PDB file of C-alpha atoms in Angstrom:
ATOM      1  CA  UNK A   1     -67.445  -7.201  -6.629  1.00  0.00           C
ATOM      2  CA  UNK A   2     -66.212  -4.602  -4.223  1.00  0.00           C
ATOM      3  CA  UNK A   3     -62.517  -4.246  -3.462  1.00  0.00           C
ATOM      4  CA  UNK A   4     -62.150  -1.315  -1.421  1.00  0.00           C
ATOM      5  CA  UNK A   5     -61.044  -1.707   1.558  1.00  0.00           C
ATOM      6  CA  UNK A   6     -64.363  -1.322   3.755  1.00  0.00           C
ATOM      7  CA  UNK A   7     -63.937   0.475   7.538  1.00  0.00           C
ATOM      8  CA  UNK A   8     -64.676  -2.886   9.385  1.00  0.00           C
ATOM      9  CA  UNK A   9     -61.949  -4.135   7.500  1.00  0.00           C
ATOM     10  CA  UNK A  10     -59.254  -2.091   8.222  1.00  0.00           C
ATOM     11  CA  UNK A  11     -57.146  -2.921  11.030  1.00  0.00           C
ATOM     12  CA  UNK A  12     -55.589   0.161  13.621  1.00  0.00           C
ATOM     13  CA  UNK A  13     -52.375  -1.753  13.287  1.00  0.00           C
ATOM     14  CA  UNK A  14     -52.069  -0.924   9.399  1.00  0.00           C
ATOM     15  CA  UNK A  15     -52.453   2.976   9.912  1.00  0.00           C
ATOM     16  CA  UNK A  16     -49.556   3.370  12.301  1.00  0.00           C
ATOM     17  CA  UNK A  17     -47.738   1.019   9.405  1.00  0.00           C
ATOM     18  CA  UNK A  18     -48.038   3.872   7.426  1.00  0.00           C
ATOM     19  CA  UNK A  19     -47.128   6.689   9.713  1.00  0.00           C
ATOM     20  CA  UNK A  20     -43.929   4.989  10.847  1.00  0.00           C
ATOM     21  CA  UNK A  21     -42.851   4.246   7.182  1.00  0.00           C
ATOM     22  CA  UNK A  22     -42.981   8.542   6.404  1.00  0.00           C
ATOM     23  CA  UNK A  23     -40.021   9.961   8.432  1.00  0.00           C
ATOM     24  CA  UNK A  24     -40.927  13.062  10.704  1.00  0.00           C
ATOM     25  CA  UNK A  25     -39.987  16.633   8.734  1.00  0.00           C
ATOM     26  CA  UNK A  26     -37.406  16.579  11.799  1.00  0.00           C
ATOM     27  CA  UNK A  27     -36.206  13.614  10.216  1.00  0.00           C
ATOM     28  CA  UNK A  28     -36.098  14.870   7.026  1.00  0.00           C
ATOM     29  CA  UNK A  29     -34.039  18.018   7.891  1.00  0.00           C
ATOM     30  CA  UNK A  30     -31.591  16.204   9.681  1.00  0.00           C
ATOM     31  CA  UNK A  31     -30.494  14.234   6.737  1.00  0.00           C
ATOM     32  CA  UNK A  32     -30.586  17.865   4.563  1.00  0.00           C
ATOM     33  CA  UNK A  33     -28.326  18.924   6.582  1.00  0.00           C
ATOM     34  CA  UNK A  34     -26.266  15.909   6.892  1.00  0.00           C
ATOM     35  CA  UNK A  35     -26.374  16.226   3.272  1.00  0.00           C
ATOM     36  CA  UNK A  36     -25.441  19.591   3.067  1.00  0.00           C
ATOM     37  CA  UNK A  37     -22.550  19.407   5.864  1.00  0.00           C
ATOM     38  CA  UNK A  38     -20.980  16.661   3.655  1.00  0.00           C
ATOM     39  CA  UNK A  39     -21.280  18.709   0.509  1.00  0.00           C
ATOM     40  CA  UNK A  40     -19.779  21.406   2.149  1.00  0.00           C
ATOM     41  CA  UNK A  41     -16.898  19.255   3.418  1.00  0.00           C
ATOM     42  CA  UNK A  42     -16.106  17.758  -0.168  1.00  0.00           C
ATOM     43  CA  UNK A  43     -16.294  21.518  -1.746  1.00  0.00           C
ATOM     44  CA  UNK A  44     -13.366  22.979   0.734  1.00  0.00           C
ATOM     45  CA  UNK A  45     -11.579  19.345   0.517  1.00  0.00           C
ATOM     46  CA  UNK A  46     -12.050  19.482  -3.434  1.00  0.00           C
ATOM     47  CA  UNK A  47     -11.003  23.289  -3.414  1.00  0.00           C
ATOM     48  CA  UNK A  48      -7.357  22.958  -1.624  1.00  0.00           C
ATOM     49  CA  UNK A  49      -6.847  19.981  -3.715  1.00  0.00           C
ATOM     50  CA  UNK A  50      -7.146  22.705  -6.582  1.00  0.00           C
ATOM     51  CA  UNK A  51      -5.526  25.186  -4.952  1.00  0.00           C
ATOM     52  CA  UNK A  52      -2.220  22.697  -4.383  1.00  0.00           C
ATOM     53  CA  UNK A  53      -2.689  21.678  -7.914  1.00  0.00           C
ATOM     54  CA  UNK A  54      -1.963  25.493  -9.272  1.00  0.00           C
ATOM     55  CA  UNK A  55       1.122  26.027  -5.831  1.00  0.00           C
ATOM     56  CA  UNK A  56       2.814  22.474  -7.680  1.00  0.00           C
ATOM     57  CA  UNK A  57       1.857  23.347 -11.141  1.00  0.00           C
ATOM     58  CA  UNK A  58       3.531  27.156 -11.026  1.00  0.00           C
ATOM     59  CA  UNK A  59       6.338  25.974  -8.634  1.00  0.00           C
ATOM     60  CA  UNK A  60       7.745  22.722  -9.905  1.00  0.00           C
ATOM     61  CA  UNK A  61       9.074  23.352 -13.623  1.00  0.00           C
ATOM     62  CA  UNK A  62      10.653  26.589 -11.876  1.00  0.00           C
ATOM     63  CA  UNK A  63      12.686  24.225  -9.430  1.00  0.00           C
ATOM     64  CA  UNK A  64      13.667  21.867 -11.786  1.00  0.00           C
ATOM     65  CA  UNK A  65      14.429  24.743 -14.440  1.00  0.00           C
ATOM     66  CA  UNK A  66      16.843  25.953 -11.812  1.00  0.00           C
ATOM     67  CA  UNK A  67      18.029  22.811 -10.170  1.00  0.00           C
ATOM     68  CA  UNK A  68      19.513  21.666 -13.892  1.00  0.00           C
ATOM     69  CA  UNK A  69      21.085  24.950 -15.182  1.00  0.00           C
ATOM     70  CA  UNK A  70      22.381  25.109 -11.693  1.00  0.00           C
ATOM     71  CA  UNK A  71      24.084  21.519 -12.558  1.00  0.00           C
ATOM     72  CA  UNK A  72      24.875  21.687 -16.024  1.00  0.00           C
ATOM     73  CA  UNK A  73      26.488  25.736 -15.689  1.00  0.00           C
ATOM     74  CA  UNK A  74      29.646  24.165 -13.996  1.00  0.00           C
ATOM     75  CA  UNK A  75      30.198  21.924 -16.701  1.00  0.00           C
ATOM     76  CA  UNK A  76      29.274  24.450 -19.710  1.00  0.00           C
ATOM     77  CA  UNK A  77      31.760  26.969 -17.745  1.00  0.00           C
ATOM     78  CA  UNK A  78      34.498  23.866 -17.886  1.00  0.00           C
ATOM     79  CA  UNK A  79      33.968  23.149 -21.434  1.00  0.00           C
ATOM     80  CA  UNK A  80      34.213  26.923 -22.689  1.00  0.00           C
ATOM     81  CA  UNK A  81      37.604  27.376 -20.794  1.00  0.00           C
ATOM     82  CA  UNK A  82      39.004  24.204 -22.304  1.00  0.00           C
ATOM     83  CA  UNK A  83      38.142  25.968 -25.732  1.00  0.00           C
ATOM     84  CA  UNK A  84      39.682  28.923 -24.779  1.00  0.00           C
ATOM     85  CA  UNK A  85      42.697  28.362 -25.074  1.00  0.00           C
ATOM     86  CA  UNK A  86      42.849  27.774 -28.652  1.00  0.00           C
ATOM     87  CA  UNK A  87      40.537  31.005 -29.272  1.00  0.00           C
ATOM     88  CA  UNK A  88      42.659  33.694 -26.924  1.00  0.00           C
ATOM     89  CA  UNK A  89      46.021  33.591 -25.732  1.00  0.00           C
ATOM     90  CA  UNK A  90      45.921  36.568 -23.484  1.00  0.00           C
ATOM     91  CA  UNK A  91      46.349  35.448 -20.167  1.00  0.00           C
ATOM     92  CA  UNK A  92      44.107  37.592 -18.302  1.00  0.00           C
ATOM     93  CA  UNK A  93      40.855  36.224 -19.786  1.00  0.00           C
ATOM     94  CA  UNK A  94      41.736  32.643 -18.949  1.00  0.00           C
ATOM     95  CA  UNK A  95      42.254  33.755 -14.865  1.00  0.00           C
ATOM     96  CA  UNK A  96      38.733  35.755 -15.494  1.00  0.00           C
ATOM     97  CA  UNK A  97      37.069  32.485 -16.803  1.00  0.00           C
ATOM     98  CA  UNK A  98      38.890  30.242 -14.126  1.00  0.00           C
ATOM     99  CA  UNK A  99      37.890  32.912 -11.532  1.00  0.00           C
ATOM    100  CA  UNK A 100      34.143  32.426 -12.665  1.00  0.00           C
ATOM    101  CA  UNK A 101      33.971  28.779 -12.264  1.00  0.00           C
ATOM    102  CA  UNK A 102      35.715  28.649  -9.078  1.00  0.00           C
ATOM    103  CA  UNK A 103      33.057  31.210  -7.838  1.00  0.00           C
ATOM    104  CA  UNK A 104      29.986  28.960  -8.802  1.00  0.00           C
ATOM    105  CA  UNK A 105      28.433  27.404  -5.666  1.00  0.00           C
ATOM    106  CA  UNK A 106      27.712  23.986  -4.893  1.00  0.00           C
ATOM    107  CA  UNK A 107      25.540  25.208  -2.303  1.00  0.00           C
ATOM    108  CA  UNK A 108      23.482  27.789  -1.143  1.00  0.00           C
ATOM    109  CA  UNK A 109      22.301  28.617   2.332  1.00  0.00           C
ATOM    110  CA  UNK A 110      18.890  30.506   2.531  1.00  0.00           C
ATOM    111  CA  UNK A 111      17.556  30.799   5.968  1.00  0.00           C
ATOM    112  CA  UNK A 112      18.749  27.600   7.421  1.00  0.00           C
ATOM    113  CA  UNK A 113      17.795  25.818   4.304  1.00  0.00           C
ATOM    114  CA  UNK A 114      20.756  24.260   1.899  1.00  0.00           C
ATOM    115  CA  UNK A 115      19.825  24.509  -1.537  1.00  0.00           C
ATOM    116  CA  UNK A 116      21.728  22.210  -3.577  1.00  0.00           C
ATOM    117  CA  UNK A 117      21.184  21.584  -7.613  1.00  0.00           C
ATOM    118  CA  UNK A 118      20.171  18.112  -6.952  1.00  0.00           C
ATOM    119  CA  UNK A 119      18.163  19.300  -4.071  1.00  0.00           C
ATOM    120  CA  UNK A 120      16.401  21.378  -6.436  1.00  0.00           C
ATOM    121  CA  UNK A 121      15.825  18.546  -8.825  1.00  0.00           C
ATOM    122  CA  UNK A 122      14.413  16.448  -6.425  1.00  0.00           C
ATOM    123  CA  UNK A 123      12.050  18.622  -5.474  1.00  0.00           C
ATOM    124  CA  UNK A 124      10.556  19.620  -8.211  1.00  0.00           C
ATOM    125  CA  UNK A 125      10.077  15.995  -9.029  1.00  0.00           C
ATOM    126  CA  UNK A 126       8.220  15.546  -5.753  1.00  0.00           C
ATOM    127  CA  UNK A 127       5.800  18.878  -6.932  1.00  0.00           C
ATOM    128  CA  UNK A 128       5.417  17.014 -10.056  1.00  0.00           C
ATOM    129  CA  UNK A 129       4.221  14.037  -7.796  1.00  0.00           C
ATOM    130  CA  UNK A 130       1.971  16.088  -5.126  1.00  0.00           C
ATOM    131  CA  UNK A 131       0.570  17.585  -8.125  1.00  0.00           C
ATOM    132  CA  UNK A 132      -0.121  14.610  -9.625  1.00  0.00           C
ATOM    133  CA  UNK A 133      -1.642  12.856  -6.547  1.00  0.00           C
ATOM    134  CA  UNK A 134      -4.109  15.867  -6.107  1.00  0.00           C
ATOM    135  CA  UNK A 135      -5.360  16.234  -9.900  1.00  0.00           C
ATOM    136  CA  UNK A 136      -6.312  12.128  -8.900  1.00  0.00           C
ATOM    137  CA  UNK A 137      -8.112  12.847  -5.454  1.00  0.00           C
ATOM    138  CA  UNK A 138      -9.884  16.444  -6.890  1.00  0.00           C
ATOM    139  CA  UNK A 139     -11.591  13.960  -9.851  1.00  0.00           C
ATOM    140  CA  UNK A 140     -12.285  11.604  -7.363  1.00  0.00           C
ATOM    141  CA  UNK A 141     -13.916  14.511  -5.105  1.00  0.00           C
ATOM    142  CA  UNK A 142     -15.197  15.907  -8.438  1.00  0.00           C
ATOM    143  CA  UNK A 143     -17.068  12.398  -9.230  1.00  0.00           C
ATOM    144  CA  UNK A 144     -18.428  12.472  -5.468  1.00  0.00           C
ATOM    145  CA  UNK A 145     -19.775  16.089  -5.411  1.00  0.00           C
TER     146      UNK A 145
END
């Protein structure tokens, strides 16, 4: 028995089946490039998450570094002068050491910005957060790429 499909057989109808089902190459390179575009798109989205990554990483234990020996020096300065007094009597070096914890700032003003210790704190905290956010979205990228 014969089973191939014989000429008077074949319908019209099923060959233009089979041309519609294979997309045109214009088609084709519209969806390599679609491709492509997106790739690109998740690289440079994937590469500042990265780059903020390294900014928070570098920047963060710096601020908070500063922000608590910024805190804790007034208190350090507060505890050595109340031992002074049993170490020195001379009078002199107890108005130096008052003079230098009177002249630590609370504050600091750097172009129109107020630095405070707690500031300083808090902000590194929030670097530790960014940071932490965009290590989660670059794998996430990363898995997508």
């Amino acid at each position: 028995m014969d089973t191939s499909p014989s000429s008077s057989h074949s319908s019209p109808a099923r060959g233009e089946r089979l041309l519609s089902a294979t997309p045109s190459r214009q088609q084709q390179g519209g969806a390599i490039m679609g491709r492509v575009l997106l790739n690109l798109i998740w690289a440079v989205a994937h590469f500042a998450f990265s780059f903020l990554i390294q900014l928070t990483e570098l920047f963060a234990p710096i601020l908070l570094i500063l922000g608590v020996g910024w805190s804790l020096l007034p208190h350090l300065v507060t505890v050595a002068t109340a031992n002074l007094g049993s170490l020195t009597e001379d009078q002199q070096t107890h108005e130096i050491v008052n003079h230098i914890a009177h002249t630590i700032p609370e504050q600091l003003i750097v172009a129109g910005h107020t630095l405070t210790p707690h500031g300083l704190i808090k902000d590194g905290l929030l670097l530790m957060a960014l940071a932490a956010a965009s290590s989660t979205a670059a794998a996430w990228l990363a898995r997508r790429l």
